[in-house]
Amino acid sequence: MSIPVPTNGTLRLGSKAPDFTAETSNGPISFHEYLGDSWAVLFSHPDDFTPVCTTELGAFAKLEPEFSKRGVKLIGLSANDTTSHKAWIKDIDEITGSKLTFPIIADQNREIALKFDMIDFQDATNLDDKGVQLTIRSVFIIDPKKTIRLILSYPASTGRNTAEVLRVVDSLQTGDKYRITTPINWVPGDDVIVHPTVSNELAKEIFPKFRIIKPYLRLTPLDLSDK
Ligand code: BEZ
């Protein structure tokens, strides 16, 4: 049985990330061309010069070397123009001690926010000075085939957790490489779950140290050196 999935343009896990051109704090970009063969984390902010967003961007900038090591490009978005973004980046670096170099998309007309469904229904206070809805805190993890692999939506009031975004990148990249899934609160180095489609016979070959907790829950250390 398959469940009919409405095709009204809503982005879901597995959708192709829409392409777009935009002005950014680093100059104009064509999104797919900019990504090339990299993974990407695209994340939106409501507004420049706002406190939660400032802390988030500083934190993403500080963690950027870890994303780069994993072949991931960071790209932010906020509903303001590039002049505002450039001035704000100076503040972010001053306040948080970051050195923010990744692009922040200027989406003052919400064109990209609408393509990526980054506008909410529920926060009647998340408006600009003209009463137009601001973007919420969305996160998209996009793989090198431009497939959306994760979507998170946070309200304007709640800052995200950069370590969690990095953790999901690690889980997705590890799951793409080996026939495994990752349990609750997994971080690299923890035991992983043998994928349900792998038989016990095959699991013995691929993961010699695997153990059966229940027939549906089989754990193994992932010794990357022997893979
Ligand atoms: C903030 O980043 O602090 C923020 C932005 C918009 C609405 C509420 C909070």
PDB file of C-alpha atoms and ligand atoms in Angstrom:
ATOM      1  CA  MET A   1       0.000   0.000   0.000  1.00  0.00           C
ATOM      2  CA  SER A   2       1.306   3.464  -0.709  1.00  0.00           C
ATOM      3  CA  ILE A   3      -0.094   6.641   0.786  1.00  0.00           C
ATOM      4  CA  PRO A   4      -0.831   9.326  -1.788  1.00  0.00           C
ATOM      5  CA  VAL A   5       1.441  12.301  -1.102  1.00  0.00           C
ATOM      6  CA  PRO A   6      -0.065  15.678  -2.038  1.00  0.00           C
ATOM      7  CA  THR A   7       2.053  17.408  -4.662  1.00  0.00           C
ATOM      8  CA  ASN A   8       1.129  20.998  -3.899  1.00  0.00           C
ATOM      9  CA  GLY A   9       4.709  22.161  -3.947  1.00  0.00           C
ATOM     10  CA  THR A  10       5.348  21.566  -0.251  1.00  0.00           C
ATOM     11  CA  LEU A  11       8.958  20.650   0.428  1.00  0.00           C
ATOM     12  CA  ARG A  12       9.463  17.331   2.173  1.00  0.00           C
ATOM     13  CA  LEU A  13      12.421  15.134   3.013  1.00  0.00           C
ATOM     14  CA  GLY A  14      13.464  13.768  -0.374  1.00  0.00           C
ATOM     15  CA  SER A  15      12.338  16.859  -2.325  1.00  0.00           C
ATOM     16  CA  LYS A  16      14.856  18.541  -4.576  1.00  0.00           C
ATOM     17  CA  ALA A  17      15.984  21.835  -3.027  1.00  0.00           C
ATOM     18  CA  PRO A  18      14.653  24.681  -5.205  1.00  0.00           C
ATOM     19  CA  ASP A  19      17.294  26.581  -7.152  1.00  0.00           C
ATOM     20  CA  PHE A  20      17.384  30.367  -7.016  1.00  0.00           C
ATOM     21  CA  THR A  21      19.596  33.357  -7.631  1.00  0.00           C
ATOM     22  CA  ALA A  22      20.084  35.884  -4.841  1.00  0.00           C
ATOM     23  CA  GLU A  23      22.161  38.726  -3.555  1.00  0.00           C
ATOM     24  CA  THR A  24      24.183  37.743  -0.499  1.00  0.00           C
ATOM     25  CA  SER A  25      26.631  39.373   1.885  1.00  0.00           C
ATOM     26  CA  ASN A  26      29.374  37.855  -0.328  1.00  0.00           C
ATOM     27  CA  GLY A  27      27.885  38.939  -3.681  1.00  0.00           C
ATOM     28  CA  PRO A  28      25.333  37.353  -6.033  1.00  0.00           C
ATOM     29  CA  ILE A  29      24.952  33.564  -6.093  1.00  0.00           C
ATOM     30  CA  SER A  30      23.154  30.949  -8.100  1.00  0.00           C
ATOM     31  CA  PHE A  31      22.286  28.463  -5.350  1.00  0.00           C
ATOM     32  CA  HIS A  32      22.857  25.076  -7.024  1.00  0.00           C
ATOM     33  CA  GLU A  33      25.986  26.315  -8.784  1.00  0.00           C
ATOM     34  CA  TYR A  34      27.289  27.713  -5.489  1.00  0.00           C
ATOM     35  CA  LEU A  35      26.738  24.346  -3.783  1.00  0.00           C
ATOM     36  CA  GLY A  36      28.515  22.352  -6.498  1.00  0.00           C
ATOM     37  CA  ASP A  37      29.161  18.842  -5.128  1.00  0.00           C
ATOM     38  CA  SER A  38      29.023  19.913  -1.493  1.00  0.00           C
ATOM     39  CA  TRP A  39      26.503  19.221   1.211  1.00  0.00           C
ATOM     40  CA  ALA A  40      24.791  22.355   2.516  1.00  0.00           C
ATOM     41  CA  VAL A  41      23.093  23.715   5.585  1.00  0.00           C
ATOM     42  CA  LEU A  42      20.675  26.482   4.611  1.00  0.00           C
ATOM     43  CA  PHE A  43      19.268  28.269   7.641  1.00  0.00           C
ATOM     44  CA  SER A  44      16.970  31.264   7.925  1.00  0.00           C
ATOM     45  CA  HIS A  45      16.711  34.068  10.471  1.00  0.00           C
ATOM     46  CA  PRO A  46      13.866  36.493  11.057  1.00  0.00           C
ATOM     47  CA  ASP A  47      15.712  39.764  11.022  1.00  0.00           C
ATOM     48  CA  ASP A  48      19.142  41.452  11.183  1.00  0.00           C
ATOM     49  CA  PHE A  49      20.347  43.078  14.405  1.00  0.00           C
ATOM     50  CA  THR A  50      18.195  40.856  16.609  1.00  0.00           C
ATOM     51  CA  PRO A  51      19.578  39.145  19.682  1.00  0.00           C
ATOM     52  CA  VAL A  52      18.816  35.437  19.188  1.00  0.00           C
ATOM     53  CA  CYS A  53      19.873  35.561  15.518  1.00  0.00           C
ATOM     54  CA  THR A  54      23.141  37.263  16.468  1.00  0.00           C
ATOM     55  CA  THR A  55      24.055  34.472  18.881  1.00  0.00           C
ATOM     56  CA  GLU A  56      23.091  31.816  16.327  1.00  0.00           C
ATOM     57  CA  LEU A  57      25.143  33.266  13.485  1.00  0.00           C
ATOM     58  CA  GLY A  58      28.183  33.670  15.733  1.00  0.00           C
ATOM     59  CA  ALA A  59      27.845  30.026  16.787  1.00  0.00           C
ATOM     60  CA  PHE A  60      27.481  28.750  13.214  1.00  0.00           C
ATOM     61  CA  ALA A  61      30.522  30.808  12.162  1.00  0.00           C
ATOM     62  CA  LYS A  62      32.622  29.340  14.994  1.00  0.00           C
ATOM     63  CA  LEU A  63      31.587  25.793  14.074  1.00  0.00           C
ATOM     64  CA  GLU A  64      32.109  26.321  10.332  1.00  0.00           C
ATOM     65  CA  PRO A  65      35.510  24.529  10.264  1.00  0.00           C
ATOM     66  CA  GLU A  66      33.746  21.346  11.482  1.00  0.00           C
ATOM     67  CA  PHE A  67      31.117  21.658   8.747  1.00  0.00           C
ATOM     68  CA  SER A  68      33.854  22.289   6.150  1.00  0.00           C
ATOM     69  CA  LYS A  69      35.718  19.142   7.258  1.00  0.00           C
ATOM     70  CA  ARG A  70      32.562  17.209   6.371  1.00  0.00           C
ATOM     71  CA  GLY A  71      32.215  18.882   2.968  1.00  0.00           C
ATOM     72  CA  VAL A  72      29.298  21.066   4.093  1.00  0.00           C
ATOM     73  CA  LYS A  73      28.789  24.681   3.008  1.00  0.00           C
ATOM     74  CA  LEU A  74      26.875  26.962   5.367  1.00  0.00           C
ATOM     75  CA  ILE A  75      24.512  29.573   3.985  1.00  0.00           C
ATOM     76  CA  GLY A  76      22.278  31.842   6.065  1.00  0.00           C
ATOM     77  CA  LEU A  77      19.235  33.886   5.073  1.00  0.00           C
ATOM     78  CA  SER A  78      17.610  36.887   6.673  1.00  0.00           C
ATOM     79  CA  ALA A  79      14.804  39.194   5.531  1.00  0.00           C
ATOM     80  CA  ASN A  80      17.031  42.256   5.007  1.00  0.00           C
ATOM     81  CA  ASP A  81      19.295  43.643   2.286  1.00  0.00           C
ATOM     82  CA  THR A  82      23.037  43.154   1.844  1.00  0.00           C
ATOM     83  CA  THR A  83      23.996  46.556   3.271  1.00  0.00           C
ATOM     84  CA  SER A  84      22.254  45.618   6.486  1.00  0.00           C
ATOM     85  CA  HIS A  85      23.773  42.107   6.469  1.00  0.00           C
ATOM     86  CA  LYS A  86      27.319  43.452   6.064  1.00  0.00           C
ATOM     87  CA  ALA A  87      26.924  45.901   8.947  1.00  0.00           C
ATOM     88  CA  TRP A  88      25.323  43.196  11.102  1.00  0.00           C
ATOM     89  CA  ILE A  89      28.164  40.718  10.414  1.00  0.00           C
ATOM     90  CA  LYS A  90      30.583  43.265  11.934  1.00  0.00           C
ATOM     91  CA  ASP A  91      28.430  43.310  15.064  1.00  0.00           C
ATOM     92  CA  ILE A  92      28.158  39.505  15.161  1.00  0.00           C
ATOM     93  CA  ASP A  93      31.949  39.142  14.992  1.00  0.00           C
ATOM     94  CA  GLU A  94      32.448  41.831  17.625  1.00  0.00           C
ATOM     95  CA  ILE A  95      29.881  40.364  20.030  1.00  0.00           C
ATOM     96  CA  THR A  96      30.559  36.642  19.665  1.00  0.00           C
ATOM     97  CA  GLY A  97      34.241  36.625  18.704  1.00  0.00           C
ATOM     98  CA  SER A  98      33.415  34.870  15.426  1.00  0.00           C
ATOM     99  CA  LYS A  99      34.859  35.502  11.985  1.00  0.00           C
ATOM    100  CA  LEU A 100      31.803  34.996   9.825  1.00  0.00           C
ATOM    101  CA  THR A 101      32.731  34.366   6.186  1.00  0.00           C
ATOM    102  CA  PHE A 102      29.849  32.287   4.774  1.00  0.00           C
ATOM    103  CA  PRO A 103      27.163  34.093   2.732  1.00  0.00           C
ATOM    104  CA  ILE A 104      23.931  35.418   4.194  1.00  0.00           C
ATOM    105  CA  ILE A 105      21.177  35.687   1.585  1.00  0.00           C
ATOM    106  CA  ALA A 106      19.372  39.031   1.340  1.00  0.00           C
ATOM    107  CA  ASP A 107      15.700  38.062   1.217  1.00  0.00           C
ATOM    108  CA  GLN A 108      13.951  41.305   2.050  1.00  0.00           C
ATOM    109  CA  ASN A 109      11.078  40.391  -0.337  1.00  0.00           C
ATOM    110  CA  ARG A 110      10.702  36.864   1.187  1.00  0.00           C
ATOM    111  CA  GLU A 111      11.032  35.314  -2.302  1.00  0.00           C
ATOM    112  CA  ILE A 112      13.341  32.539  -1.175  1.00  0.00           C
ATOM    113  CA  ALA A 113      11.575  32.208   2.176  1.00  0.00           C
ATOM    114  CA  LEU A 114       8.351  31.437   0.306  1.00  0.00           C
ATOM    115  CA  LYS A 115      10.058  28.896  -1.970  1.00  0.00           C
ATOM    116  CA  PHE A 116      11.393  27.102   1.118  1.00  0.00           C
ATOM    117  CA  ASP A 117       8.260  27.577   3.235  1.00  0.00           C
ATOM    118  CA  MET A 118      10.105  29.610   5.880  1.00  0.00           C
ATOM    119  CA  ILE A 119       7.094  31.723   6.926  1.00  0.00           C
ATOM    120  CA  ASP A 120       4.837  30.616   9.777  1.00  0.00           C
ATOM    121  CA  PHE A 121       1.195  31.010  10.807  1.00  0.00           C
ATOM    122  CA  GLN A 122       1.544  31.172  14.527  1.00  0.00           C
ATOM    123  CA  ASP A 123       3.664  34.097  15.642  1.00  0.00           C
ATOM    124  CA  ALA A 124       1.736  37.321  15.155  1.00  0.00           C
ATOM    125  CA  THR A 125       4.651  39.262  16.679  1.00  0.00           C
ATOM    126  CA  ASN A 126       7.273  38.057  14.183  1.00  0.00           C
ATOM    127  CA  LEU A 127       6.645  40.946  11.783  1.00  0.00           C
ATOM    128  CA  ASP A 128       8.809  43.662  10.311  1.00  0.00           C
ATOM    129  CA  ASP A 129       8.136  47.367  10.843  1.00  0.00           C
ATOM    130  CA  LYS A 130       5.689  47.309   7.908  1.00  0.00           C
ATOM    131  CA  GLY A 131       3.709  44.443   9.454  1.00  0.00           C
ATOM    132  CA  VAL A 132       5.005  41.842   6.954  1.00  0.00           C
ATOM    133  CA  GLN A 133       5.767  38.382   8.332  1.00  0.00           C
ATOM    134  CA  LEU A 134       9.409  37.663   8.996  1.00  0.00           C
ATOM    135  CA  THR A 135      11.072  34.355   8.313  1.00  0.00           C
ATOM    136  CA  ILE A 136      11.220  31.765  11.070  1.00  0.00           C
ATOM    137  CA  ARG A 137      14.293  29.725  12.046  1.00  0.00           C
ATOM    138  CA  SER A 138      14.302  26.984   9.406  1.00  0.00           C
ATOM    139  CA  VAL A 139      17.162  24.575   8.779  1.00  0.00           C
ATOM    140  CA  PHE A 140      17.593  22.492   5.631  1.00  0.00           C
ATOM    141  CA  ILE A 141      20.331  19.920   5.238  1.00  0.00           C
ATOM    142  CA  ILE A 142      20.849  19.325   1.522  1.00  0.00           C
ATOM    143  CA  ASP A 143      23.023  16.550   0.083  1.00  0.00           C
ATOM    144  CA  PRO A 144      25.286  16.757  -2.995  1.00  0.00           C
ATOM    145  CA  LYS A 145      22.401  15.588  -5.233  1.00  0.00           C
ATOM    146  CA  LYS A 146      20.452  18.652  -3.962  1.00  0.00           C
ATOM    147  CA  THR A 147      18.038  16.376  -2.097  1.00  0.00           C
ATOM    148  CA  ILE A 148      16.612  17.771   1.140  1.00  0.00           C
ATOM    149  CA  ARG A 149      17.617  15.355   3.911  1.00  0.00           C
ATOM    150  CA  LEU A 150      16.478  17.282   7.021  1.00  0.00           C
ATOM    151  CA  ILE A 151      13.997  20.064   7.726  1.00  0.00           C
ATOM    152  CA  LEU A 152      13.782  21.789  11.117  1.00  0.00           C
ATOM    153  CA  SER A 153      11.498  24.719  11.999  1.00  0.00           C
ATOM    154  CA  TYR A 154      12.023  26.715  15.155  1.00  0.00           C
ATOM    155  CA  PRO A 155       9.985  29.689  16.337  1.00  0.00           C
ATOM    156  CA  ALA A 156      11.608  33.126  16.386  1.00  0.00           C
ATOM    157  CA  SER A 157      11.795  32.954  20.186  1.00  0.00           C
ATOM    158  CA  THR A 158      14.049  29.879  20.351  1.00  0.00           C
ATOM    159  CA  GLY A 159      17.667  29.719  19.271  1.00  0.00           C
ATOM    160  CA  ARG A 160      18.827  26.542  17.566  1.00  0.00           C
ATOM    161  CA  ASN A 161      21.577  24.105  18.587  1.00  0.00           C
ATOM    162  CA  THR A 162      24.505  24.069  16.172  1.00  0.00           C
ATOM    163  CA  ALA A 163      25.878  20.832  17.658  1.00  0.00           C
ATOM    164  CA  GLU A 164      22.585  19.126  16.782  1.00  0.00           C
ATOM    165  CA  VAL A 165      22.787  20.275  13.160  1.00  0.00           C
ATOM    166  CA  LEU A 166      26.358  18.931  12.938  1.00  0.00           C
ATOM    167  CA  ARG A 167      25.252  15.683  14.627  1.00  0.00           C
ATOM    168  CA  VAL A 168      22.572  15.142  11.967  1.00  0.00           C
ATOM    169  CA  VAL A 169      25.142  15.751   9.211  1.00  0.00           C
ATOM    170  CA  ASP A 170      27.312  13.058  10.843  1.00  0.00           C
ATOM    171  CA  SER A 171      24.378  10.668  11.099  1.00  0.00           C
ATOM    172  CA  LEU A 172      23.308  11.191   7.480  1.00  0.00           C
ATOM    173  CA  GLN A 173      26.821  10.900   6.081  1.00  0.00           C
ATOM    174  CA  THR A 174      27.557   7.782   8.170  1.00  0.00           C
ATOM    175  CA  GLY A 175      24.235   6.219   7.153  1.00  0.00           C
ATOM    176  CA  ASP A 176      24.967   6.927   3.476  1.00  0.00           C
ATOM    177  CA  LYS A 177      28.337   5.191   3.759  1.00  0.00           C
ATOM    178  CA  TYR A 178      27.468   2.139   5.861  1.00  0.00           C
ATOM    179  CA  ARG A 179      24.262   0.126   6.165  1.00  0.00           C
ATOM    180  CA  ILE A 180      23.385   1.540   9.554  1.00  0.00           C
ATOM    181  CA  THR A 181      21.022   3.910  11.343  1.00  0.00           C
ATOM    182  CA  THR A 182      21.782   5.932  14.477  1.00  0.00           C
ATOM    183  CA  PRO A 183      19.946   5.757  17.806  1.00  0.00           C
ATOM    184  CA  ILE A 184      18.691   8.478  20.115  1.00  0.00           C
ATOM    185  CA  ASN A 185      21.348  11.016  21.096  1.00  0.00           C
ATOM    186  CA  TRP A 186      23.968   9.227  18.986  1.00  0.00           C
ATOM    187  CA  VAL A 187      27.243  11.001  18.408  1.00  0.00           C
ATOM    188  CA  PRO A 188      30.203   9.704  16.355  1.00  0.00           C
ATOM    189  CA  GLY A 189      31.999   6.957  18.268  1.00  0.00           C
ATOM    190  CA  ASP A 190      28.804   5.574  19.829  1.00  0.00           C
ATOM    191  CA  ASP A 191      27.380   2.225  18.737  1.00  0.00           C
ATOM    192  CA  VAL A 192      25.147   2.331  15.664  1.00  0.00           C
ATOM    193  CA  ILE A 193      22.152   0.195  14.646  1.00  0.00           C
ATOM    194  CA  VAL A 194      22.510  -2.388  11.894  1.00  0.00           C
ATOM    195  CA  HIS A 195      20.021  -1.420   9.172  1.00  0.00           C
ATOM    196  CA  PRO A 196      16.863  -3.550   9.285  1.00  0.00           C
ATOM    197  CA  THR A 197      17.418  -4.641   5.645  1.00  0.00           C
ATOM    198  CA  VAL A 198      20.737  -6.337   6.559  1.00  0.00           C
ATOM    199  CA  SER A 199      20.354 -10.046   7.446  1.00  0.00           C
ATOM    200  CA  ASN A 200      22.143 -11.453  10.498  1.00  0.00           C
ATOM    201  CA  GLU A 201      24.381 -13.481   8.164  1.00  0.00           C
ATOM    202  CA  LEU A 202      25.466 -10.414   6.251  1.00  0.00           C
ATOM    203  CA  ALA A 203      25.754  -8.371   9.461  1.00  0.00           C
ATOM    204  CA  LYS A 204      28.249 -10.966  10.785  1.00  0.00           C
ATOM    205  CA  GLU A 205      30.415 -10.337   7.737  1.00  0.00           C
ATOM    206  CA  ILE A 206      30.188  -6.552   7.663  1.00  0.00           C
ATOM    207  CA  PHE A 207      30.063  -5.864  11.388  1.00  0.00           C
ATOM    208  CA  PRO A 208      31.938  -8.743  13.152  1.00  0.00           C
ATOM    209  CA  LYS A 209      31.238  -7.186  16.566  1.00  0.00           C
ATOM    210  CA  PHE A 210      27.492  -6.762  16.105  1.00  0.00           C
ATOM    211  CA  ARG A 211      25.181  -7.960  18.861  1.00  0.00           C
ATOM    212  CA  ILE A 212      21.499  -8.802  18.901  1.00  0.00           C
ATOM    213  CA  ILE A 213      19.554  -7.051  21.661  1.00  0.00           C
ATOM    214  CA  LYS A 214      16.206  -8.010  20.065  1.00  0.00           C
ATOM    215  CA  PRO A 215      15.706  -9.335  16.531  1.00  0.00           C
ATOM    216  CA  TYR A 216      14.748  -5.790  15.529  1.00  0.00           C
ATOM    217  CA  LEU A 217      17.536  -4.041  17.475  1.00  0.00           C
ATOM    218  CA  ARG A 218      21.073  -5.001  16.545  1.00  0.00           C
ATOM    219  CA  LEU A 219      23.923  -2.787  17.671  1.00  0.00           C
ATOM    220  CA  THR A 220      27.495  -2.583  16.497  1.00  0.00           C
ATOM    221  CA  PRO A 221      30.520  -0.422  17.081  1.00  0.00           C
ATOM    222  CA  LEU A 222      31.607   1.192  13.852  1.00  0.00           C
ATOM    223  CA  ASP A 223      35.325   0.724  13.542  1.00  0.00           C
ATOM    224  CA  LEU A 224      35.977   3.016  10.615  1.00  0.00           C
ATOM    225  CA  SER A 225      39.526   1.731  10.257  1.00  0.00           C
ATOM    226  CA  ASP A 226      38.345  -1.698   8.964  1.00  0.00           C
ATOM    227  CA  LYS A 227      35.718  -0.465   6.527  1.00  0.00           C
TER     228      LYS A 227
HETATM  229  C1  BEZ B   1      15.807  37.475  17.848  1.00  0.00           C
HETATM  230  O1  BEZ B   1      16.652  37.057  17.049  1.00  0.00           O
HETATM  231  O2  BEZ B   1      16.087  37.741  19.004  1.00  0.00           O
HETATM  232  C2  BEZ B   1      14.369  37.630  17.402  1.00  0.00           C
HETATM  233  C3  BEZ B   1      14.074  37.956  16.093  1.00  0.00           C
HETATM  234  C4  BEZ B   1      12.749  38.138  15.720  1.00  0.00           C
HETATM  235  C5  BEZ B   1      11.737  37.953  16.657  1.00  0.00           C
HETATM  236  C6  BEZ B   1      12.047  37.590  17.953  1.00  0.00           C
HETATM  237  C7  BEZ B   1      13.372  37.412  18.337  1.00  0.00           C
END
